[in-house]
mmCIF file of C-alpha atoms and ligand atoms in Angstrom:
data_model
loop_
_atom_site.group_PDB
_atom_site.id
_atom_site.type_symbol
_atom_site.label_atom_id
_atom_site.label_comp_id
_atom_site.label_asym_id
_atom_site.label_seq_id
_atom_site.Cartn_x
_atom_site.Cartn_y
_atom_site.Cartn_z
ATOM 1 C CA UNK A 9 67.606 -13.263 49.156
ATOM 2 C CA UNK A 10 67.496 -14.963 45.765
ATOM 3 C CA UNK A 11 64.925 -13.970 43.157
ATOM 4 C CA UNK A 12 62.798 -16.957 42.178
ATOM 5 C CA UNK A 13 61.130 -17.278 38.780
ATOM 6 C CA UNK A 14 58.118 -19.569 38.407
ATOM 7 C CA UNK A 15 57.134 -21.011 35.029
ATOM 8 C CA UNK A 16 54.652 -23.789 34.319
ATOM 9 C CA UNK A 17 52.687 -25.747 31.749
ATOM 10 C CA UNK A 18 55.168 -25.387 28.913
ATOM 11 C CA UNK A 19 53.579 -28.179 26.823
ATOM 12 C CA UNK A 20 56.771 -27.835 24.837
ATOM 13 C CA UNK A 21 56.648 -31.053 22.836
ATOM 14 C CA UNK A 22 54.492 -31.329 19.682
ATOM 15 C CA UNK A 23 52.526 -34.588 19.492
ATOM 16 C CA UNK A 24 53.630 -36.907 16.685
ATOM 17 C CA UNK A 25 52.466 -40.451 16.064
ATOM 18 C CA UNK A 26 55.851 -42.168 15.840
ATOM 19 C CA UNK A 27 54.467 -45.503 17.017
ATOM 20 C CA UNK A 28 50.706 -46.031 16.460
ATOM 21 C CA UNK A 29 50.659 -48.591 19.281
ATOM 22 C CA UNK A 30 51.497 -45.766 21.739
ATOM 23 C CA UNK A 31 48.167 -44.202 20.853
ATOM 24 C CA UNK A 32 45.999 -47.263 21.523
ATOM 25 C CA UNK A 33 45.335 -45.667 24.918
ATOM 26 C CA UNK A 34 44.220 -42.420 26.542
ATOM 27 C CA UNK A 35 46.864 -40.768 24.338
ATOM 28 C CA UNK A 36 44.405 -40.779 21.419
ATOM 29 C CA UNK A 37 42.389 -38.096 23.256
ATOM 30 C CA UNK A 38 45.524 -36.006 23.792
ATOM 31 C CA UNK A 39 46.494 -36.392 20.145
ATOM 32 C CA UNK A 40 43.018 -35.208 19.054
ATOM 33 C CA UNK A 41 43.153 -32.252 21.437
ATOM 34 C CA UNK A 42 46.610 -31.308 20.121
ATOM 35 C CA UNK A 43 45.548 -31.580 16.463
ATOM 36 C CA UNK A 44 42.287 -29.683 16.911
ATOM 37 C CA UNK A 45 43.323 -26.923 19.286
ATOM 38 C CA UNK A 46 46.414 -27.056 21.423
ATOM 39 C CA UNK A 47 49.032 -26.852 18.669
ATOM 40 C CA UNK A 48 47.736 -23.330 17.931
ATOM 41 C CA UNK A 49 47.993 -22.294 21.606
ATOM 42 C CA UNK A 50 51.282 -23.723 22.908
ATOM 43 C CA UNK A 51 53.922 -22.320 20.593
ATOM 44 C CA UNK A 52 57.669 -22.771 20.337
ATOM 45 C CA UNK A 53 58.141 -19.082 19.513
ATOM 46 C CA UNK A 54 56.649 -18.152 22.906
ATOM 47 C CA UNK A 55 59.077 -20.509 24.662
ATOM 48 C CA UNK A 56 61.923 -18.954 22.685
ATOM 49 C CA UNK A 57 60.766 -15.514 23.909
ATOM 50 C CA UNK A 58 60.628 -16.919 27.458
ATOM 51 C CA UNK A 59 64.180 -18.175 27.111
ATOM 52 C CA UNK A 60 65.341 -14.717 25.966
ATOM 53 C CA UNK A 61 63.464 -12.981 28.774
ATOM 54 C CA UNK A 62 64.844 -15.265 31.482
ATOM 55 C CA UNK A 63 68.320 -14.612 30.158
ATOM 56 C CA UNK A 64 67.754 -10.842 30.425
ATOM 57 C CA UNK A 65 65.976 -10.867 33.797
ATOM 58 C CA UNK A 66 68.481 -13.403 35.168
ATOM 59 C CA UNK A 67 66.612 -14.736 38.227
ATOM 60 C CA UNK A 68 68.708 -16.629 40.758
ATOM 61 C CA UNK A 69 66.549 -19.732 40.404
ATOM 62 C CA UNK A 70 63.715 -21.020 38.218
ATOM 63 C CA UNK A 71 60.929 -23.295 39.505
ATOM 64 C CA UNK A 72 59.049 -25.285 36.840
ATOM 65 C CA UNK A 73 55.785 -26.865 38.005
ATOM 66 C CA UNK A 74 55.237 -29.483 35.357
ATOM 67 C CA UNK A 75 53.379 -30.294 32.157
ATOM 68 C CA UNK A 76 56.413 -30.057 29.914
ATOM 69 C CA UNK A 77 54.901 -32.725 27.638
ATOM 70 C CA UNK A 78 51.483 -33.385 26.143
ATOM 71 C CA UNK A 79 50.868 -37.146 26.109
ATOM 72 C CA UNK A 80 54.043 -38.458 27.808
ATOM 73 C CA UNK A 81 55.533 -40.254 24.786
ATOM 74 C CA UNK A 82 59.176 -41.185 25.275
ATOM 75 C CA UNK A 83 60.384 -38.776 22.562
ATOM 76 C CA UNK A 84 58.618 -35.943 24.406
ATOM 77 C CA UNK A 85 60.771 -36.478 27.508
ATOM 78 C CA UNK A 86 64.001 -36.058 25.559
ATOM 79 C CA UNK A 87 62.636 -33.031 23.677
ATOM 80 C CA UNK A 88 61.481 -31.490 26.962
ATOM 81 C CA UNK A 89 64.920 -32.127 28.446
ATOM 82 C CA UNK A 90 66.395 -30.036 25.631
ATOM 83 C CA UNK A 91 64.058 -27.184 26.670
ATOM 84 C CA UNK A 92 65.052 -27.549 30.313
ATOM 85 C CA UNK A 93 68.715 -27.403 29.377
ATOM 86 C CA UNK A 94 68.091 -24.259 27.356
ATOM 87 C CA UNK A 95 66.364 -22.623 30.333
ATOM 88 C CA UNK A 96 69.060 -23.460 32.855
ATOM 89 C CA UNK A 97 71.303 -25.993 34.526
ATOM 90 C CA UNK A 98 70.005 -28.263 37.324
ATOM 91 C CA UNK A 99 71.702 -25.903 39.772
ATOM 92 C CA UNK A 100 69.575 -23.026 38.439
ATOM 93 C CA UNK A 101 66.318 -24.868 37.771
ATOM 94 C CA UNK A 102 64.055 -27.113 39.871
ATOM 95 C CA UNK A 103 61.221 -29.205 38.469
ATOM 96 C CA UNK A 104 58.120 -31.047 39.625
ATOM 97 C CA UNK A 105 56.022 -33.107 37.163
ATOM 98 C CA UNK A 106 52.485 -32.397 35.969
ATOM 99 C CA UNK A 107 49.593 -34.633 34.958
ATOM 100 C CA UNK A 108 50.537 -34.516 31.259
ATOM 101 C CA UNK A 109 53.953 -35.922 32.209
ATOM 102 C CA UNK A 110 52.028 -38.927 33.583
ATOM 103 C CA UNK A 111 49.359 -38.929 30.878
ATOM 104 C CA UNK A 112 49.517 -42.718 30.868
ATOM 105 C CA UNK A 113 51.596 -45.011 33.045
ATOM 106 C CA UNK A 114 55.175 -44.889 31.747
ATOM 107 C CA UNK A 115 58.305 -46.653 33.004
ATOM 108 C CA UNK A 116 60.567 -44.193 34.836
ATOM 109 C CA UNK A 117 63.594 -45.266 32.810
ATOM 110 C CA UNK A 118 63.894 -43.225 29.603
ATOM 111 C CA UNK A 119 61.170 -40.792 30.707
ATOM 112 C CA UNK A 120 61.264 -39.099 34.125
ATOM 113 C CA UNK A 121 64.770 -40.510 34.631
ATOM 114 C CA UNK A 122 65.989 -38.106 31.910
ATOM 115 C CA UNK A 123 64.830 -35.205 34.085
ATOM 116 C CA UNK A 124 66.340 -36.602 37.289
ATOM 117 C CA UNK A 125 69.018 -33.865 37.699
ATOM 118 C CA UNK A 126 66.202 -31.276 37.736
ATOM 119 C CA UNK A 127 63.812 -33.327 39.882
ATOM 120 C CA UNK A 128 66.145 -34.738 42.517
ATOM 121 C CA UNK A 129 66.777 -33.553 46.057
ATOM 122 C CA UNK A 130 70.179 -31.980 46.745
ATOM 123 C CA UNK A 131 70.979 -34.786 49.149
ATOM 124 C CA UNK A 132 71.102 -38.119 47.281
ATOM 125 C CA UNK A 133 70.356 -39.855 50.595
ATOM 126 C CA UNK A 134 66.769 -38.556 50.337
ATOM 127 C CA UNK A 135 66.322 -40.843 47.308
ATOM 128 C CA UNK A 136 63.918 -40.271 44.409
ATOM 129 C CA UNK A 137 60.843 -39.965 46.632
ATOM 130 C CA UNK A 138 58.739 -36.819 46.844
ATOM 131 C CA UNK A 139 58.732 -34.404 48.492
ATOM 132 C CA UNK A 140 62.120 -33.326 47.244
ATOM 133 C CA UNK A 141 64.218 -30.691 48.967
ATOM 134 C CA UNK A 142 66.530 -28.287 47.183
ATOM 135 C CA UNK A 143 68.141 -25.424 49.033
ATOM 136 C CA UNK A 144 69.130 -22.311 47.136
ATOM 137 C CA UNK A 145 70.440 -19.545 49.374
ATOM 138 C CA UNK A 146 67.746 -18.881 51.946
ATOM 139 C CA UNK A 147 65.065 -20.666 49.911
ATOM 140 C CA UNK A 148 64.049 -24.216 50.768
ATOM 141 C CA UNK A 149 62.303 -25.529 47.646
ATOM 142 C CA UNK A 150 59.990 -28.403 48.569
ATOM 143 C CA UNK A 151 58.811 -30.294 45.477
ATOM 144 C CA UNK A 152 55.628 -32.374 45.428
ATOM 145 C CA UNK A 153 54.441 -34.885 42.852
ATOM 146 C CA UNK A 154 50.709 -34.692 42.104
ATOM 147 C CA UNK A 155 51.144 -36.342 38.691
ATOM 148 C CA UNK A 156 49.412 -39.691 38.458
ATOM 149 C CA UNK A 157 47.880 -41.453 35.429
ATOM 150 C CA UNK A 158 44.099 -41.007 35.281
ATOM 151 C CA UNK A 159 41.203 -42.271 33.169
ATOM 152 C CA UNK A 160 40.415 -40.585 29.819
ATOM 153 C CA UNK A 161 38.963 -37.065 30.116
ATOM 154 C CA UNK A 162 40.294 -36.682 33.672
ATOM 155 C CA UNK A 163 43.228 -34.394 34.486
ATOM 156 C CA UNK A 164 43.112 -34.747 38.247
ATOM 157 C CA UNK A 165 46.082 -35.366 40.506
ATOM 158 C CA UNK A 166 46.815 -36.766 43.924
ATOM 159 C CA UNK A 167 49.636 -36.808 46.443
ATOM 160 C CA UNK A 168 48.720 -39.833 48.535
ATOM 161 C CA UNK A 169 48.951 -40.306 52.306
ATOM 162 C CA UNK A 170 52.606 -41.430 52.319
ATOM 163 C CA UNK A 171 53.829 -38.332 50.476
ATOM 164 C CA UNK A 172 51.693 -36.102 52.710
ATOM 165 C CA UNK A 173 53.159 -37.747 55.797
ATOM 166 C CA UNK A 174 56.712 -37.186 54.541
ATOM 167 C CA UNK A 175 55.795 -33.587 53.650
ATOM 168 C CA UNK A 176 54.566 -32.830 57.163
ATOM 169 C CA UNK A 177 57.764 -34.229 58.637
ATOM 170 C CA UNK A 178 59.969 -32.249 56.223
ATOM 171 C CA UNK A 179 58.125 -28.933 56.683
ATOM 172 C CA UNK A 180 58.293 -29.466 60.455
ATOM 173 C CA UNK A 181 62.045 -30.060 60.311
ATOM 174 C CA UNK A 182 62.536 -26.935 58.187
ATOM 175 C CA UNK A 183 60.327 -24.798 60.395
ATOM 176 C CA UNK A 184 63.072 -23.719 62.786
ATOM 177 C CA UNK A 185 65.749 -23.458 60.086
ATOM 178 C CA UNK A 186 65.121 -19.819 59.228
ATOM 179 C CA UNK A 187 64.710 -20.772 55.560
ATOM 180 C CA UNK A 188 61.856 -19.534 53.392
ATOM 181 C CA UNK A 189 59.868 -22.693 52.590
ATOM 182 C CA UNK A 190 58.442 -22.623 49.063
ATOM 183 C CA UNK A 191 56.208 -25.567 48.118
ATOM 184 C CA UNK A 192 56.102 -26.480 44.409
ATOM 185 C CA UNK A 193 53.116 -28.501 43.176
ATOM 186 C CA UNK A 194 51.487 -28.840 39.761
ATOM 187 C CA UNK A 195 47.808 -28.874 40.758
ATOM 188 C CA UNK A 196 46.048 -25.980 42.557
ATOM 189 C CA UNK A 197 45.439 -26.631 46.245
ATOM 190 C CA UNK A 198 42.423 -24.404 46.872
ATOM 191 C CA UNK A 199 38.861 -25.435 46.005
ATOM 192 C CA UNK A 200 37.219 -24.021 42.897
ATOM 193 C CA UNK A 201 40.432 -22.996 41.124
ATOM 194 C CA UNK A 202 39.848 -25.608 38.417
ATOM 195 C CA UNK A 203 36.899 -27.820 37.467
ATOM 196 C CA UNK A 204 36.327 -31.018 39.485
ATOM 197 C CA UNK A 205 37.734 -33.277 36.742
ATOM 198 C CA UNK A 206 41.046 -31.350 36.968
ATOM 199 C CA UNK A 207 41.297 -31.093 40.757
ATOM 200 C CA UNK A 208 43.821 -32.317 43.284
ATOM 201 C CA UNK A 209 41.837 -35.095 44.932
ATOM 202 C CA UNK A 210 43.552 -34.782 48.321
ATOM 203 C CA UNK A 211 43.863 -30.996 48.385
ATOM 204 C CA UNK A 212 41.990 -30.821 51.711
ATOM 205 C CA UNK A 213 44.504 -33.190 53.329
ATOM 206 C CA UNK A 214 47.385 -31.088 51.946
ATOM 207 C CA UNK A 215 45.820 -27.935 53.374
ATOM 208 C CA UNK A 216 45.583 -29.649 56.762
ATOM 209 C CA UNK A 217 49.306 -30.496 56.598
ATOM 210 C CA UNK A 218 50.102 -26.865 55.750
ATOM 211 C CA UNK A 219 47.872 -25.689 58.600
ATOM 212 C CA UNK A 220 49.883 -27.742 61.077
ATOM 213 C CA UNK A 221 53.413 -27.548 59.644
ATOM 214 C CA UNK A 222 53.379 -24.226 57.768
ATOM 215 C CA UNK A 223 55.154 -22.906 54.678
ATOM 216 C CA UNK A 224 55.934 -19.417 53.456
ATOM 217 C CA UNK A 225 54.607 -19.802 49.886
ATOM 218 C CA UNK A 226 52.859 -22.374 47.689
ATOM 219 C CA UNK A 227 53.177 -22.082 43.894
ATOM 220 C CA UNK A 228 51.360 -24.147 41.273
ATOM 221 C CA UNK A 229 50.350 -24.316 37.629
ATOM 222 C CA UNK A 230 47.746 -26.505 35.838
ATOM 223 C CA UNK A 231 44.961 -23.884 35.682
ATOM 224 C CA UNK A 232 46.638 -22.032 32.785
ATOM 225 C CA UNK A 233 45.578 -18.781 34.421
ATOM 226 C CA UNK A 234 46.940 -16.506 37.133
ATOM 227 C CA UNK A 235 45.361 -17.211 40.502
ATOM 228 C CA UNK A 236 45.957 -15.704 43.943
ATOM 229 C CA UNK A 237 44.642 -17.367 47.093
ATOM 230 C CA UNK A 238 45.700 -18.186 50.631
ATOM 231 C CA UNK A 239 45.477 -21.206 52.875
ATOM 232 C CA UNK A 240 45.639 -21.345 56.651
ATOM 233 C CA UNK A 241 49.017 -21.825 58.324
ATOM 234 C CA UNK A 242 49.914 -22.285 62.002
ATOM 235 C CA UNK A 243 50.520 -18.541 62.412
ATOM 236 C CA UNK A 244 48.605 -16.788 59.655
ATOM 237 C CA UNK A 245 47.678 -17.204 56.032
ATOM 238 C CA UNK A 246 50.050 -18.799 53.517
ATOM 239 C CA UNK A 247 49.994 -17.241 50.033
ATOM 240 C CA UNK A 248 49.078 -19.678 47.234
ATOM 241 C CA UNK A 249 49.815 -18.463 43.715
ATOM 242 C CA UNK A 250 49.010 -20.091 40.396
ATOM 243 C CA UNK A 251 50.770 -19.038 37.212
ATOM 244 C CA UNK A 252 49.482 -19.084 33.636
ATOM 245 C CA UNK A 253 51.008 -21.304 30.962
ATOM 246 C CA UNK A 254 54.414 -20.042 29.852
ATOM 247 C CA UNK A 255 53.844 -21.055 26.221
ATOM 248 C CA UNK A 256 50.300 -19.809 25.543
ATOM 249 C CA UNK A 257 50.549 -17.566 22.457
ATOM 250 C CA UNK A 258 47.476 -15.604 23.613
ATOM 251 C CA UNK A 259 48.377 -14.913 27.249
ATOM 252 C CA UNK A 260 51.599 -16.566 28.403
ATOM 253 C CA UNK A 261 52.961 -15.366 31.726
ATOM 254 C CA UNK A 262 55.551 -16.192 34.297
ATOM 255 C CA UNK A 263 56.213 -14.874 37.805
ATOM 256 C CA UNK A 264 59.216 -13.459 39.646
ATOM 257 C CA UNK A 265 59.248 -13.641 43.445
ATOM 258 C CA UNK A 266 61.220 -11.229 45.591
ATOM 259 C CA UNK A 267 61.628 -12.385 49.183
ATOM 260 C CA UNK A 268 62.691 -10.114 52.028
ATOM 261 C CA UNK A 269 63.488 -11.249 55.520
ATOM 262 C CA UNK A 270 61.866 -9.251 58.346
ATOM 263 C CA UNK A 271 61.946 -9.673 62.103
ATOM 264 C CA UNK A 272 58.551 -11.399 62.067
ATOM 265 C CA UNK A 273 59.164 -13.578 59.020
ATOM 266 C CA UNK A 274 59.290 -13.077 55.273
ATOM 267 C CA UNK A 275 57.680 -10.488 53.015
ATOM 268 C CA UNK A 276 57.111 -11.841 49.551
ATOM 269 C CA UNK A 277 56.107 -9.900 46.459
ATOM 270 C CA UNK A 278 55.475 -11.116 42.942
ATOM 271 C CA UNK A 279 56.219 -9.452 39.615
ATOM 272 C CA UNK A 280 54.336 -10.706 36.558
ATOM 273 C CA UNK A 281 56.010 -10.946 33.150
ATOM 274 C CA UNK A 282 53.486 -11.362 30.307
ATOM 275 C CA UNK A 283 53.935 -12.295 26.657
ATOM 276 C CA UNK A 284 52.980 -9.533 24.237
ATOM 277 C CA UNK A 285 51.917 -11.271 20.998
ATOM 278 C CA UNK A 286 52.372 -8.156 18.852
ATOM 279 C CA UNK A 287 56.012 -7.774 19.930
ATOM 280 C CA UNK A 288 56.753 -11.436 20.406
ATOM 281 C CA UNK A 289 58.433 -10.674 23.720
ATOM 282 C CA UNK A 290 57.704 -10.837 27.466
ATOM 283 C CA UNK A 291 57.408 -7.573 29.427
ATOM 284 C CA UNK A 292 56.535 -6.378 32.934
ATOM 285 C CA UNK A 293 52.804 -6.667 33.589
ATOM 286 C CA UNK A 294 52.217 -5.663 37.188
ATOM 287 C CA UNK A 295 53.287 -6.631 40.674
ATOM 288 C CA UNK A 296 51.723 -7.206 44.074
ATOM 289 C CA UNK A 297 52.698 -7.902 47.652
ATOM 290 C CA UNK A 298 51.509 -11.236 49.029
HETATM 291 FE FE1 FE2 B 29 48.200 -29.826 34.152
#
């Protein structure tokens, strides 16, 4: 079975005011936040250490659950693409967007379209709609989009009934395939993981879909902290794991999943790699069975 790395919340693109008109919007709040605090937290040197560590650890695939940018300016999408390309090819790396990548409403062309090779389903016939499906070995990576523009001071997300309906159909179709279904989503899906203003508004409806259709693992970011939970599936609990930000100079982390096939399903364990500020490198920081 392939080893899957999970990284999230890179916030890899420093905020610059190239066009003041871009900031006559919610972006002014993001610019202030970046200037006052976030530029000290999300550091390029941590991402460079991540790049080195991924090269050494050499996972079979890397899942990135969004928030590559800060305020979704067009230059951020091309700078984030450069980071993606440094981390791996579209064959090696799968992406779903986060709320910062939809900080304000942006045209797809010149923004998300730049990331298309990393976002898209394997089968072009599935189109650009979410959920996406990418198969890597015995992993079926199901990508959701919870990134939607919101009012100032909100960082919530939503999937919407149409995406949830397509998700239930897709998970149902995959159920008998023998593949390990891994759901990628930016926002946490369990209550209380983040504050109400940062929540997934239709998390309860998503949990109902998972209860009926099942999945083997759900991974998310957004909380900027490690979080382990479960949600009900049709035949037992589904592990739900949140990862910290991969660029946080104080406590960056990423996860490595090892999946084993057993007669009664899959056994999944996670290894944590944490950034050590004193050394400027990532190192092993514990593991647990899910
Ligand atoms: Fe986020």
